[in-house]
Coordinates of C-alpha atoms in Angstrom, one line a residue:
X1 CA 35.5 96.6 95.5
X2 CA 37.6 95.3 92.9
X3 CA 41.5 94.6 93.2
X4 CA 42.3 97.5 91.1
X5 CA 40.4 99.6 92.9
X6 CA 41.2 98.5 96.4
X7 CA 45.1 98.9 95.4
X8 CA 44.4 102.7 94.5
X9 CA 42.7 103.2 97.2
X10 CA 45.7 101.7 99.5
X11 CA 48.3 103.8 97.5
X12 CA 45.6 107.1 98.3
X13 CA 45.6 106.4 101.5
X14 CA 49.1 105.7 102.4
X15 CA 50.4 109.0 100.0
X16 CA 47.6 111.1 102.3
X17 CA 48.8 109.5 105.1
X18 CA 52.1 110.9 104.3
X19 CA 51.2 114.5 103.7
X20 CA 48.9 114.3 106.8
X21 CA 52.2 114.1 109.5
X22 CA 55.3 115.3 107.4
X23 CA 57.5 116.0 110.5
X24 CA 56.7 112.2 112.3
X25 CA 57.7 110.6 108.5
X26 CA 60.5 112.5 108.2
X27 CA 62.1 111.6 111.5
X28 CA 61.7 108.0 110.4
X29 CA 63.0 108.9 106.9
X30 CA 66.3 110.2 108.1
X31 CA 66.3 107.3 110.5
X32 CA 66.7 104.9 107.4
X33 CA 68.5 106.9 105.7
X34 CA 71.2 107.4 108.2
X35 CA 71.5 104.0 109.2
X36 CA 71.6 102.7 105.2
X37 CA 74.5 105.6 104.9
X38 CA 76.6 103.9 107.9
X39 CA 75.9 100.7 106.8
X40 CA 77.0 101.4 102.9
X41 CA 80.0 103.1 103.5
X42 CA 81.4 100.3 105.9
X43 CA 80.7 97.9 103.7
X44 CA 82.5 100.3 100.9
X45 CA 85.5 100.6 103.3
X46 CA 85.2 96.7 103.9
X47 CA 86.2 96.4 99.9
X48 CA 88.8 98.8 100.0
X49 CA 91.0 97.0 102.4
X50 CA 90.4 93.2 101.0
X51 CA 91.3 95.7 97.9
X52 CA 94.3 96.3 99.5
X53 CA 95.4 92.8 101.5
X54 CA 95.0 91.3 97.9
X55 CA 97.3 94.2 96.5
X56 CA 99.3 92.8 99.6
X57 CA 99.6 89.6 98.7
X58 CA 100.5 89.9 94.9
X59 CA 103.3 92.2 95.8
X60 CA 104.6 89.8 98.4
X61 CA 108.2 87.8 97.6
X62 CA 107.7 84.2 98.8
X63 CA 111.4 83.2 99.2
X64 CA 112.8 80.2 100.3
X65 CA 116.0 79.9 102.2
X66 CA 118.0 76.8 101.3
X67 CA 120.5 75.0 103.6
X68 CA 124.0 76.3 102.9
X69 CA 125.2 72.1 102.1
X70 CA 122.7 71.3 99.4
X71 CA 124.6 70.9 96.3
X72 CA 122.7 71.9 92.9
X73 CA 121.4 69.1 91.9
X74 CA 119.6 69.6 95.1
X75 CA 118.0 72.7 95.0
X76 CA 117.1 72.1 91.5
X77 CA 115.0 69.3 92.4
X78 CA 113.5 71.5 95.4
X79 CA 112.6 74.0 92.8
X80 CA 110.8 71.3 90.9
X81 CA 109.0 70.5 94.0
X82 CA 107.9 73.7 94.7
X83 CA 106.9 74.8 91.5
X84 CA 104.7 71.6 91.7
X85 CA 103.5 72.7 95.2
X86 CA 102.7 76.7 94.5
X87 CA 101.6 75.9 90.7
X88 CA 103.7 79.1 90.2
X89 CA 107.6 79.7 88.9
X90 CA 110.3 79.4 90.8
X91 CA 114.2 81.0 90.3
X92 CA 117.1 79.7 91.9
X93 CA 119.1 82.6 93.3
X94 CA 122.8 81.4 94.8
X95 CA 124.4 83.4 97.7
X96 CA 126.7 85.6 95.2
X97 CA 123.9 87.0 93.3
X98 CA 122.1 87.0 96.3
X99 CA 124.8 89.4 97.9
X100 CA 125.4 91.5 94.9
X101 CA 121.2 92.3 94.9
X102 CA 122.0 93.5 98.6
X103 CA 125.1 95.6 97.8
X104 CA 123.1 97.4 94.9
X105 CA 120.3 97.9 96.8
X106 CA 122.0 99.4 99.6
X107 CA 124.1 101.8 97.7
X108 CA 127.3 103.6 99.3
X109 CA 126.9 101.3 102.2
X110 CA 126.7 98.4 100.0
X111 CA 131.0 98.6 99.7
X112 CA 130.9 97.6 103.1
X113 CA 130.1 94.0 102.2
X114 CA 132.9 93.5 100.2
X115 CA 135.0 93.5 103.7
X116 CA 132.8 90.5 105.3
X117 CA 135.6 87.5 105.2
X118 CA 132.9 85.4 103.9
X119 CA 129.4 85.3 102.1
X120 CA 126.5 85.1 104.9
X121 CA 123.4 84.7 102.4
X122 CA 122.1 81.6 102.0
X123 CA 121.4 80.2 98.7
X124 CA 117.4 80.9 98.3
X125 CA 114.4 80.0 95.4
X126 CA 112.0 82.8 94.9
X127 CA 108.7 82.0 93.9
X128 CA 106.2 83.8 92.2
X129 CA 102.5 82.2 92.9
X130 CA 99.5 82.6 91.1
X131 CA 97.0 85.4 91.6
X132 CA 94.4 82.8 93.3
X133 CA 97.0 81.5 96.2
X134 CA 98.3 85.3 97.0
X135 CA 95.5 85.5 99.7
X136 CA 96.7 85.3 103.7
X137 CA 95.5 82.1 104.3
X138 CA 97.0 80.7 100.9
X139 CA 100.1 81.9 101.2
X140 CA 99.9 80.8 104.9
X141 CA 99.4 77.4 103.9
X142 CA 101.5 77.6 101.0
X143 CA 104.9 78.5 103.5
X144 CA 103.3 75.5 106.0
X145 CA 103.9 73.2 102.9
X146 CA 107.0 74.7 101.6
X147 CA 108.8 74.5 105.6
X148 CA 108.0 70.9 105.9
X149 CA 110.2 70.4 102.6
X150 CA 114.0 68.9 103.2
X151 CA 116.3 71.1 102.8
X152 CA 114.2 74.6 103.7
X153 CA 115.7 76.4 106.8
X154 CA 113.2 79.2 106.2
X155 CA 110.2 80.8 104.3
X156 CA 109.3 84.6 104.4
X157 CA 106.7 86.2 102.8
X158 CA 106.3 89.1 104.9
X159 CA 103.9 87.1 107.3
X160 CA 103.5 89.5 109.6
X161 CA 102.2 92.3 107.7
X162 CA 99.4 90.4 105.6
X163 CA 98.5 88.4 109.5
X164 CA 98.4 91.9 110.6
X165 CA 96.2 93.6 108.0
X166 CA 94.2 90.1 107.8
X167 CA 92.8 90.9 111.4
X168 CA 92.2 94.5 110.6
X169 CA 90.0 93.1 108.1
X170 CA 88.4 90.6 110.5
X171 CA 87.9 92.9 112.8
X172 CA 86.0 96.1 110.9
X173 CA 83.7 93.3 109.6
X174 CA 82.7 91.7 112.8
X175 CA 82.6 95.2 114.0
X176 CA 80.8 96.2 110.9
X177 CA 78.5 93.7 111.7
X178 CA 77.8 94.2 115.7
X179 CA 77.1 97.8 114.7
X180 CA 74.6 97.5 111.9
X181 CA 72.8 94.9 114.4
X182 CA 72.6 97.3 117.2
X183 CA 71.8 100.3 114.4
X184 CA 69.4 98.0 112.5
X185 CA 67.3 97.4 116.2
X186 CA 67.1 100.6 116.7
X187 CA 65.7 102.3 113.3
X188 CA 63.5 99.5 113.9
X189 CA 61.9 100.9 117.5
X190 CA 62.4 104.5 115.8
X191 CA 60.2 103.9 112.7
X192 CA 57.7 101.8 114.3
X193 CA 57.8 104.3 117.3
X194 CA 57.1 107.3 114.4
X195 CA 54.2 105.3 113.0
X196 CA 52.7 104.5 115.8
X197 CA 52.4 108.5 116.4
X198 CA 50.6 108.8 112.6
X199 CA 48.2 105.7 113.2
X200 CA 47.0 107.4 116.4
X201 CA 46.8 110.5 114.7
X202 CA 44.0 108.4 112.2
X203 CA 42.4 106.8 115.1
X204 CA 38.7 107.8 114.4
X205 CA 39.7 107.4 110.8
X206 CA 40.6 103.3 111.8
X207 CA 37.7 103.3 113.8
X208 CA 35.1 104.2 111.4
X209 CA 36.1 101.3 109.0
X210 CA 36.3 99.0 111.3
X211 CA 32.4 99.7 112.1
X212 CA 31.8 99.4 108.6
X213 CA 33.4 96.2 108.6
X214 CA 36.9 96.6 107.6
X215 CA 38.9 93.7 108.1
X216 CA 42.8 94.2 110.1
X217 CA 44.3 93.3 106.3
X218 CA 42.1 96.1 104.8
X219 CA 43.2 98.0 107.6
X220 CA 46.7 97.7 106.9
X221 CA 47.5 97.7 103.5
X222 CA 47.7 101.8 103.8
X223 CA 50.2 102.1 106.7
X224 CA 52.4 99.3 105.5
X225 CA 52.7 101.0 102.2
X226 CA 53.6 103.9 104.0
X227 CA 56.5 101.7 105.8
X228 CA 57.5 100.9 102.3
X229 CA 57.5 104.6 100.9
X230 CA 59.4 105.4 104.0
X231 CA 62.1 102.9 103.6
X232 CA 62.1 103.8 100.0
X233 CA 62.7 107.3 100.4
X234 CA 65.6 106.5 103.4
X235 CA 67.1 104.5 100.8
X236 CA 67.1 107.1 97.9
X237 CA 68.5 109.5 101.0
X238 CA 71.5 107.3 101.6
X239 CA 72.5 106.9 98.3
X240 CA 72.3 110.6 97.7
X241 CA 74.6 111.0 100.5
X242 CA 76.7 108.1 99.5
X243 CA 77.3 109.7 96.2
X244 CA 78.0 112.9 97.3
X245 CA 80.5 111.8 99.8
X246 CA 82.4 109.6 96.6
X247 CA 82.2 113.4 95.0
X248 CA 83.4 115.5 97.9
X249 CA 85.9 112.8 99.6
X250 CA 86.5 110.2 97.2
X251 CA 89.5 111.9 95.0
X252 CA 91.3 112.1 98.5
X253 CA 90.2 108.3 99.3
X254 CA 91.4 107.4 95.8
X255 CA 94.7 108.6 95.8
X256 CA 95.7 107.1 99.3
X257 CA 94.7 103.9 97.9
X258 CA 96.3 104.1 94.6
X259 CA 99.3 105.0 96.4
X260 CA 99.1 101.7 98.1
X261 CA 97.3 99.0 95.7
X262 CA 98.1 100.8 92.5
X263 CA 96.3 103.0 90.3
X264 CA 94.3 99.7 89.0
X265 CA 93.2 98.2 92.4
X266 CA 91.2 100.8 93.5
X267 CA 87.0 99.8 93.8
X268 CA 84.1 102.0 93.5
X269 CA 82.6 103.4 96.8
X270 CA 79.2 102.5 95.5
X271 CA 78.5 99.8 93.4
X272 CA 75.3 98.9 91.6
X273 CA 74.9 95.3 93.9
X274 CA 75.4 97.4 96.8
X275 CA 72.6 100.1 95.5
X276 CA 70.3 97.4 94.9
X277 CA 71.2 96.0 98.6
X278 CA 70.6 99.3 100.4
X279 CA 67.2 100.0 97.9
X280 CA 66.0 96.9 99.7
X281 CA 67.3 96.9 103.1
X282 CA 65.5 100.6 103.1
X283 CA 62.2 99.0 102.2
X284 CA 62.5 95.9 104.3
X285 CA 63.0 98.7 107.7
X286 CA 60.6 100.5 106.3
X287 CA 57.9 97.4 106.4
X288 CA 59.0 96.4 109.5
X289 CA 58.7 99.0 111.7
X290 CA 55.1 99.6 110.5
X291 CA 54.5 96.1 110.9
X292 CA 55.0 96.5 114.0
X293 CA 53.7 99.7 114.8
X294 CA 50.1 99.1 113.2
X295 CA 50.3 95.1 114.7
X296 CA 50.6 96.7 118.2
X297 CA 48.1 99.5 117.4
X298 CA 45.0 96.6 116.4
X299 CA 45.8 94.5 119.3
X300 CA 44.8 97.6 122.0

């Protein structure tokens, strides 16, 4: 038998072998699909909040708090120095503009300041860093750097809030992660537990070509095939879903996070590297479980 011909004959065999159990292949179908679902939209909600701690950190204010005796000849070479450090600018703002912001920005309760018998506000540099060092951990380093500096009595950058959102992150990934494992073993037992069901199903079918001489390769070309059309139509599944869910709740997802990372930082739910990922996970499940399932099925 020719290549050609023994590949047609595989692809026969594995598209009867599909019609011939529909209900035990589509357990293992929405199997795939369901776990491919989970694991794309975590990995879409994964993108959305680094979407959102690097909207974060562009909107954070690094400002530096001077020491009230540094004259300013001083802070002027501080600036320089920090300019140098943050490859960014820098603005020098002194304790009366610096107290005029807060009475604006405070409105009717701003005239109160006027009564204070003297100006409390530190003289401070603002700095505006570039888009690369706007991360957590750069602008972690970054306030490290700019503390050690003579002259600083402070840094603030809203810390707290990017730390805080940095381990939300952290967390739904390693989360992420420990759940597709534990989701991932078990489509695997499911699928290879739902092929096992079809190969006994063919039994006297196997049997027959084994007599004849049938090697375990010839064997199972057919029912890893129809491991790969399984994890192939899982895949298809989950992207359906995922594309429906964009339609149905993505307008609502989209406007929360415009709201908070602007109307430009908002990403796509599902992405054509992500499609491509899930196309291939699908298959690689798919292969698996009948891997397993026909491996165990040879060696009784």
């Amino acid at each position: 038998m020719s290549a050609i011909a023994k590949a047609a004959y595989f692809w026969r065999s594995a598209a009867s072998g599909l019609r011939h159990a529909p209900f035990v292949h589509f357990i293992a179908v929405t199997t795939i699909a369901i776990a491919l679902f989970s694991a794309g939209l975590a990995q879409a909600m994964g993108r959305m909040v680094d979407a959102l701690i690097g909207s974060l950190g562009g909107e954070v204010q690094v400002t530096v708090y001077l020491s009230p005796e540094l004259d300013e000849e001083g802070a002027e070479v501080l600036r320089e120095r920090m300019v140098a450090a943050s490859g960014g600018r820098a603005s020098l703002v002194p304790p009366q503009a610096a107290l005029e912001r807060l009475a604006r920005e405070l409105g009717d309760l701003g005239e109160a300041l006027a009564q204070l018998p003297e100006n409390p506000l530190p003289p401070s540099l603002e700095l505006e860093v570039p888009q690369e060092r706007r991360t957590p951990g750069a602008l972690k380093a970054l306030a490290q750097e700019l503390r050690a500096m003579p002259g600083v009595t402070g840094v603030d950058y809203g810390e707290e809030a990017v730390e805080r959102l940095s381990a939300i992150s952290k967390a739904l990934r390693y989360g992420g992660w420990v759940a597709f494992a534990v989701v991932l073993l078990a489509t695997v037992v499911i699928v290879s537990a739902t092929l096992q069901l079809a190969i006994y199903a063919r039994r006297e079918e196997i049997e027959i070509q084994k007599l004849v001489g049938a090697t375990d390769r010839f064997v199972k070309a057919p029912f890893l095939i129809e491991g790969f059309l399984q994890g192939l139509l899982g895949a298809g599944v989950a992207l359906a879903g995922l594309v429906t869910f964009e339609r149905l709740v993505g307008p609502g997802v989209a406007s929360l996070f415009s709201f908070l990372v602007g109307p430009g930082g908002m990403v796509p739910l599902l992405e054509p590297g992500l499609a491509l990922e899930l196309l291939a996970a699908g298959c690689a499940l798919g292969l698996g479980g009948s891997f397993i399932a026909v491996g165990r099925f040879l060696r009784v």
